[in-house]
């Protein structure tokens, strides 16, 4: 052993450069470990990476198809919404037209009822006027016959004669009234 130490002491070796046999043994060990990793671990890593890539690509394809389907559904909803708005506008227009027609009918019915009420009022007024005229005729005739009876001094109680006298007297009064107008 002394000889080795002497040989080592004779040649100074730099500390950063390894011995050749250490270098060869390290290289052989590296190749063995690298070969083992390349044979066993690398295929599994590649397999997992391929599966992830396929999953991502499949997810992207699914997302694109879902986006296309969503766009299609959105277009359908927009078309349905536009159709519903058009239908609502049409229904509003119909309701407005029906409302206008109903208002016109109600106005016409109100006008007709007003005319009927006015006509009934005029008929009632005319009937009341005739009744008042007849009553007035009787009262005036009664007063006239009473007055004439007092003037003449005899009773004019004969109903037929009294009625003729009253009618003639009132007719003369009406003729005079019309002549003055």
PDB file of C-alpha atoms in Angstrom:
ATOM      1  CA  UNK A   1       0.000   0.000   0.000  1.00  0.00           C
ATOM      2  CA  UNK A   2       2.902   2.146   0.511  1.00  0.00           C
ATOM      3  CA  UNK A   3       3.637   1.871  -3.135  1.00  0.00           C
ATOM      4  CA  UNK A   4       0.290   3.230  -4.106  1.00  0.00           C
ATOM      5  CA  UNK A   5       0.632   6.116  -1.824  1.00  0.00           C
ATOM      6  CA  UNK A   6       4.042   6.824  -3.216  1.00  0.00           C
ATOM      7  CA  UNK A   7       2.769   6.660  -6.783  1.00  0.00           C
ATOM      8  CA  UNK A   8      -0.089   8.908  -5.916  1.00  0.00           C
ATOM      9  CA  UNK A   9       2.239  11.269  -4.225  1.00  0.00           C
ATOM     10  CA  UNK A  10       4.526  11.400  -7.228  1.00  0.00           C
ATOM     11  CA  UNK A  11       1.863  12.489  -9.710  1.00  0.00           C
ATOM     12  CA  UNK A  12      -0.274  15.354  -8.582  1.00  0.00           C
ATOM     13  CA  UNK A  13      -3.868  14.873  -9.876  1.00  0.00           C
ATOM     14  CA  UNK A  14      -6.196  17.840 -10.141  1.00  0.00           C
ATOM     15  CA  UNK A  15      -9.203  17.428  -7.858  1.00  0.00           C
ATOM     16  CA  UNK A  16     -11.837  18.135 -10.572  1.00  0.00           C
ATOM     17  CA  UNK A  17     -10.759  15.478 -13.031  1.00  0.00           C
ATOM     18  CA  UNK A  18     -11.845  11.982 -11.930  1.00  0.00           C
ATOM     19  CA  UNK A  19      -9.858   8.836 -12.482  1.00  0.00           C
ATOM     20  CA  UNK A  20     -10.467   6.954 -15.698  1.00  0.00           C
ATOM     21  CA  UNK A  21     -11.789   3.782 -14.018  1.00  0.00           C
ATOM     22  CA  UNK A  22     -14.285   5.852 -11.966  1.00  0.00           C
ATOM     23  CA  UNK A  23     -15.368   7.593 -15.127  1.00  0.00           C
ATOM     24  CA  UNK A  24     -15.920   4.274 -16.971  1.00  0.00           C
ATOM     25  CA  UNK A  25     -17.838   2.717 -14.054  1.00  0.00           C
ATOM     26  CA  UNK A  26     -20.003   5.856 -13.710  1.00  0.00           C
ATOM     27  CA  UNK A  27     -20.698   5.889 -17.453  1.00  0.00           C
ATOM     28  CA  UNK A  28     -21.701   2.204 -17.466  1.00  0.00           C
ATOM     29  CA  UNK A  29     -24.001   2.768 -14.456  1.00  0.00           C
ATOM     30  CA  UNK A  30     -25.566   5.801 -16.180  1.00  0.00           C
ATOM     31  CA  UNK A  31     -26.249   3.809 -19.367  1.00  0.00           C
ATOM     32  CA  UNK A  32     -27.809   0.986 -17.349  1.00  0.00           C
ATOM     33  CA  UNK A  33     -30.076   3.371 -15.374  1.00  0.00           C
ATOM     34  CA  UNK A  34     -30.938   5.351 -18.505  1.00  0.00           C
ATOM     35  CA  UNK A  35     -31.712   2.171 -20.437  1.00  0.00           C
ATOM     36  CA  UNK A  36     -33.902   0.916 -17.608  1.00  0.00           C
ATOM     37  CA  UNK A  37     -35.764   4.231 -17.459  1.00  0.00           C
ATOM     38  CA  UNK A  38     -36.126   4.328 -21.250  1.00  0.00           C
ATOM     39  CA  UNK A  39     -37.477   0.755 -21.345  1.00  0.00           C
ATOM     40  CA  UNK A  40     -39.839   0.866 -18.369  1.00  0.00           C
ATOM     41  CA  UNK A  41     -40.682   4.434 -17.429  1.00  0.00           C
ATOM     42  CA  UNK A  42     -40.608   6.296 -20.765  1.00  0.00           C
ATOM     43  CA  UNK A  43     -43.386   4.196 -22.416  1.00  0.00           C
ATOM     44  CA  UNK A  44     -45.648   4.767 -19.398  1.00  0.00           C
ATOM     45  CA  UNK A  45     -44.940   8.498 -19.465  1.00  0.00           C
ATOM     46  CA  UNK A  46     -45.599   8.623 -23.235  1.00  0.00           C
ATOM     47  CA  UNK A  47     -48.787   6.617 -22.750  1.00  0.00           C
ATOM     48  CA  UNK A  48     -50.059   9.011 -20.050  1.00  0.00           C
ATOM     49  CA  UNK A  49     -49.112  12.033 -22.182  1.00  0.00           C
ATOM     50  CA  UNK A  50     -50.915  10.555 -25.213  1.00  0.00           C
ATOM     51  CA  UNK A  51     -54.025   9.883 -23.103  1.00  0.00           C
ATOM     52  CA  UNK A  52     -53.981  13.434 -21.773  1.00  0.00           C
ATOM     53  CA  UNK A  53     -53.523  14.849 -25.283  1.00  0.00           C
ATOM     54  CA  UNK A  54     -56.412  12.730 -26.592  1.00  0.00           C
ATOM     55  CA  UNK A  55     -58.580  13.743 -23.626  1.00  0.00           C
ATOM     56  CA  UNK A  56     -57.782  17.398 -24.216  1.00  0.00           C
ATOM     57  CA  UNK A  57     -58.387  17.118 -27.962  1.00  0.00           C
ATOM     58  CA  UNK A  58     -61.611  15.184 -27.298  1.00  0.00           C
ATOM     59  CA  UNK A  59     -62.652  17.816 -24.776  1.00  0.00           C
ATOM     60  CA  UNK A  60     -61.927  20.550 -27.286  1.00  0.00           C
ATOM     61  CA  UNK A  61     -63.939  18.715 -29.929  1.00  0.00           C
ATOM     62  CA  UNK A  62     -66.780  18.191 -27.458  1.00  0.00           C
ATOM     63  CA  UNK A  63     -66.619  21.833 -26.462  1.00  0.00           C
ATOM     64  CA  UNK A  64     -66.689  22.915 -30.112  1.00  0.00           C
ATOM     65  CA  UNK A  65     -69.640  20.633 -30.840  1.00  0.00           C
ATOM     66  CA  UNK A  66     -71.395  21.871 -27.710  1.00  0.00           C
ATOM     67  CA  UNK A  67     -70.714  25.452 -28.772  1.00  0.00           C
ATOM     68  CA  UNK A  68     -72.101  24.761 -32.255  1.00  0.00           C
ATOM     69  CA  UNK A  69     -75.165  23.117 -30.713  1.00  0.00           C
ATOM     70  CA  UNK A  70     -75.589  26.016 -28.291  1.00  0.00           C
ATOM     71  CA  UNK A  71     -75.336  28.461 -31.189  1.00  0.00           C
ATOM     72  CA  UNK A  72     -77.993  26.475 -33.056  1.00  0.00           C
ATOM     73  CA  UNK A  73     -80.287  26.466 -30.015  1.00  0.00           C
ATOM     74  CA  UNK A  74     -79.670  30.190 -29.554  1.00  0.00           C
ATOM     75  CA  UNK A  75     -80.681  30.847 -33.157  1.00  0.00           C
ATOM     76  CA  UNK A  76     -83.816  28.761 -32.657  1.00  0.00           C
ATOM     77  CA  UNK A  77     -84.687  30.703 -29.513  1.00  0.00           C
ATOM     78  CA  UNK A  78     -84.090  33.980 -31.286  1.00  0.00           C
ATOM     79  CA  UNK A  79     -86.358  32.862 -34.140  1.00  0.00           C
ATOM     80  CA  UNK A  80     -89.034  31.750 -31.661  1.00  0.00           C
ATOM     81  CA  UNK A  81     -88.717  35.020 -29.764  1.00  0.00           C
ATOM     82  CA  UNK A  82     -89.081  37.026 -32.967  1.00  0.00           C
ATOM     83  CA  UNK A  83     -92.121  34.947 -33.915  1.00  0.00           C
ATOM     84  CA  UNK A  84     -93.619  35.424 -30.439  1.00  0.00           C
ATOM     85  CA  UNK A  85     -93.074  39.179 -30.677  1.00  0.00           C
ATOM     86  CA  UNK A  86     -94.711  39.238 -34.092  1.00  0.00           C
ATOM     87  CA  UNK A  87     -97.651  37.209 -32.755  1.00  0.00           C
ATOM     88  CA  UNK A  88     -97.965  39.529 -29.737  1.00  0.00           C
ATOM     89  CA  UNK A  89     -97.995  42.571 -32.021  1.00  0.00           C
ATOM     90  CA  UNK A  90    -100.664  40.938 -34.176  1.00  0.00           C
ATOM     91  CA  UNK A  91    -102.769  40.109 -31.100  1.00  0.00           C
ATOM     92  CA  UNK A  92    -102.396  43.675 -29.801  1.00  0.00           C
ATOM     93  CA  UNK A  93    -103.526  45.003 -33.181  1.00  0.00           C
ATOM     94  CA  UNK A  94    -106.535  42.661 -33.201  1.00  0.00           C
ATOM     95  CA  UNK A  95    -107.426  43.638 -29.635  1.00  0.00           C
ATOM     96  CA  UNK A  96    -107.193  47.320 -30.557  1.00  0.00           C
ATOM     97  CA  UNK A  97    -109.430  46.777 -33.577  1.00  0.00           C
ATOM     98  CA  UNK A  98    -111.932  44.786 -31.521  1.00  0.00           C
ATOM     99  CA  UNK A  99    -111.876  47.445 -28.823  1.00  0.00           C
ATOM    100  CA  UNK A 100    -112.542  50.143 -31.399  1.00  0.00           C
ATOM    101  CA  UNK A 101    -115.405  48.117 -32.861  1.00  0.00           C
ATOM    102  CA  UNK A 102    -116.901  47.549 -29.405  1.00  0.00           C
ATOM    103  CA  UNK A 103    -116.611  51.254 -28.598  1.00  0.00           C
ATOM    104  CA  UNK A 104    -118.369  52.125 -31.874  1.00  0.00           C
ATOM    105  CA  UNK A 105    -121.112  49.603 -31.123  1.00  0.00           C
ATOM    106  CA  UNK A 106    -121.537  51.000 -27.610  1.00  0.00           C
ATOM    107  CA  UNK A 107    -121.712  54.554 -28.956  1.00  0.00           C
ATOM    108  CA  UNK A 108    -124.326  53.505 -31.515  1.00  0.00           C
ATOM    109  CA  UNK A 109    -126.314  51.663 -28.827  1.00  0.00           C
ATOM    110  CA  UNK A 110    -126.071  54.685 -26.521  1.00  0.00           C
ATOM    111  CA  UNK A 111    -127.226  56.992 -29.321  1.00  0.00           C
ATOM    112  CA  UNK A 112    -130.139  54.662 -30.071  1.00  0.00           C
ATOM    113  CA  UNK A 113    -131.145  54.510 -26.397  1.00  0.00           C
ATOM    114  CA  UNK A 114    -130.833  58.283 -26.123  1.00  0.00           C
ATOM    115  CA  UNK A 115    -133.110  58.711 -29.137  1.00  0.00           C
ATOM    116  CA  UNK A 116    -135.618  56.262 -27.613  1.00  0.00           C
ATOM    117  CA  UNK A 117    -135.566  58.130 -24.303  1.00  0.00           C
ATOM    118  CA  UNK A 118    -136.011  61.467 -26.051  1.00  0.00           C
ATOM    119  CA  UNK A 119    -138.864  60.096 -28.174  1.00  0.00           C
ATOM    120  CA  UNK A 120    -140.519  58.591 -25.081  1.00  0.00           C
ATOM    121  CA  UNK A 121    -140.085  61.928 -23.300  1.00  0.00           C
ATOM    122  CA  UNK A 122    -141.662  63.819 -26.188  1.00  0.00           C
ATOM    123  CA  UNK A 123    -144.540  61.327 -26.300  1.00  0.00           C
ATOM    124  CA  UNK A 124    -145.029  61.685 -22.539  1.00  0.00           C
ATOM    125  CA  UNK A 125    -144.925  65.477 -22.795  1.00  0.00           C
ATOM    126  CA  UNK A 126    -147.451  65.392 -25.633  1.00  0.00           C
ATOM    127  CA  UNK A 127    -149.709  63.038 -23.667  1.00  0.00           C
ATOM    128  CA  UNK A 128    -149.407  65.253 -20.583  1.00  0.00           C
ATOM    129  CA  UNK A 129    -150.117  68.350 -22.715  1.00  0.00           C
ATOM    130  CA  UNK A 130    -153.237  66.730 -24.174  1.00  0.00           C
ATOM    131  CA  UNK A 131    -154.380  65.588 -20.734  1.00  0.00           C
ATOM    132  CA  UNK A 132    -153.771  69.085 -19.348  1.00  0.00           C
ATOM    133  CA  UNK A 133    -155.577  70.608 -22.340  1.00  0.00           C
ATOM    134  CA  UNK A 134    -158.568  68.293 -21.863  1.00  0.00           C
ATOM    135  CA  UNK A 135    -158.635  68.989 -18.141  1.00  0.00           C
ATOM    136  CA  UNK A 136    -158.311  72.700 -18.793  1.00  0.00           C
ATOM    137  CA  UNK A 137    -161.125  72.522 -21.348  1.00  0.00           C
ATOM    138  CA  UNK A 138    -163.381  70.853 -18.837  1.00  0.00           C
ATOM    139  CA  UNK A 139    -162.520  73.335 -16.130  1.00  0.00           C
ATOM    140  CA  UNK A 140    -162.918  76.329 -18.450  1.00  0.00           C
ATOM    141  CA  UNK A 141    -166.155  74.868 -19.831  1.00  0.00           C
ATOM    142  CA  UNK A 142    -167.514  74.287 -16.336  1.00  0.00           C
ATOM    143  CA  UNK A 143    -166.587  77.812 -15.285  1.00  0.00           C
ATOM    144  CA  UNK A 144    -168.035  79.252 -18.506  1.00  0.00           C
ATOM    145  CA  UNK A 145    -171.339  77.407 -18.119  1.00  0.00           C
ATOM    146  CA  UNK A 146    -171.576  78.384 -14.477  1.00  0.00           C
ATOM    147  CA  UNK A 147    -170.865  82.002 -15.407  1.00  0.00           C
ATOM    148  CA  UNK A 148    -173.302  81.909 -18.343  1.00  0.00           C
ATOM    149  CA  UNK A 149    -175.927  80.322 -16.135  1.00  0.00           C
ATOM    150  CA  UNK A 150    -175.544  83.129 -13.617  1.00  0.00           C
ATOM    151  CA  UNK A 151    -175.702  85.738 -16.391  1.00  0.00           C
ATOM    152  CA  UNK A 152    -178.714  84.217 -18.077  1.00  0.00           C
ATOM    153  CA  UNK A 153    -180.315  83.270 -14.864  1.00  0.00           C
ATOM    154  CA  UNK A 154    -181.138  79.735 -15.858  1.00  0.00           C
ATOM    155  CA  UNK A 155    -179.281  76.504 -15.448  1.00  0.00           C
ATOM    156  CA  UNK A 156    -177.322  75.183 -18.351  1.00  0.00           C
ATOM    157  CA  UNK A 157    -176.902  71.744 -16.879  1.00  0.00           C
ATOM    158  CA  UNK A 158    -177.747  69.841 -20.064  1.00  0.00           C
ATOM    159  CA  UNK A 159    -174.500  67.943 -20.700  1.00  0.00           C
ATOM    160  CA  UNK A 160    -174.798  67.724 -24.490  1.00  0.00           C
ATOM    161  CA  UNK A 161    -175.618  71.353 -24.859  1.00  0.00           C
ATOM    162  CA  UNK A 162    -172.954  72.285 -22.383  1.00  0.00           C
ATOM    163  CA  UNK A 163    -170.327  70.240 -24.251  1.00  0.00           C
ATOM    164  CA  UNK A 164    -171.258  71.809 -27.603  1.00  0.00           C
ATOM    165  CA  UNK A 165    -171.174  75.277 -26.159  1.00  0.00           C
ATOM    166  CA  UNK A 166    -167.811  74.704 -24.505  1.00  0.00           C
ATOM    167  CA  UNK A 167    -166.262  73.204 -27.609  1.00  0.00           C
ATOM    168  CA  UNK A 168    -167.531  76.050 -29.794  1.00  0.00           C
ATOM    169  CA  UNK A 169    -166.249  78.625 -27.336  1.00  0.00           C
ATOM    170  CA  UNK A 170    -162.791  77.050 -27.094  1.00  0.00           C
ATOM    171  CA  UNK A 171    -162.545  76.616 -30.856  1.00  0.00           C
ATOM    172  CA  UNK A 172    -163.301  80.319 -31.289  1.00  0.00           C
ATOM    173  CA  UNK A 173    -160.605  81.140 -28.732  1.00  0.00           C
ATOM    174  CA  UNK A 174    -158.051  78.945 -30.521  1.00  0.00           C
ATOM    175  CA  UNK A 175    -158.890  80.596 -33.869  1.00  0.00           C
ATOM    176  CA  UNK A 176    -158.419  84.037 -32.381  1.00  0.00           C
ATOM    177  CA  UNK A 177    -155.114  82.975 -30.826  1.00  0.00           C
ATOM    178  CA  UNK A 178    -153.845  81.612 -34.132  1.00  0.00           C
ATOM    179  CA  UNK A 179    -154.953  84.750 -35.972  1.00  0.00           C
ATOM    180  CA  UNK A 180    -152.949  86.914 -33.552  1.00  0.00           C
ATOM    181  CA  UNK A 181    -149.759  84.931 -34.200  1.00  0.00           C
TER     182      UNK A 181
END
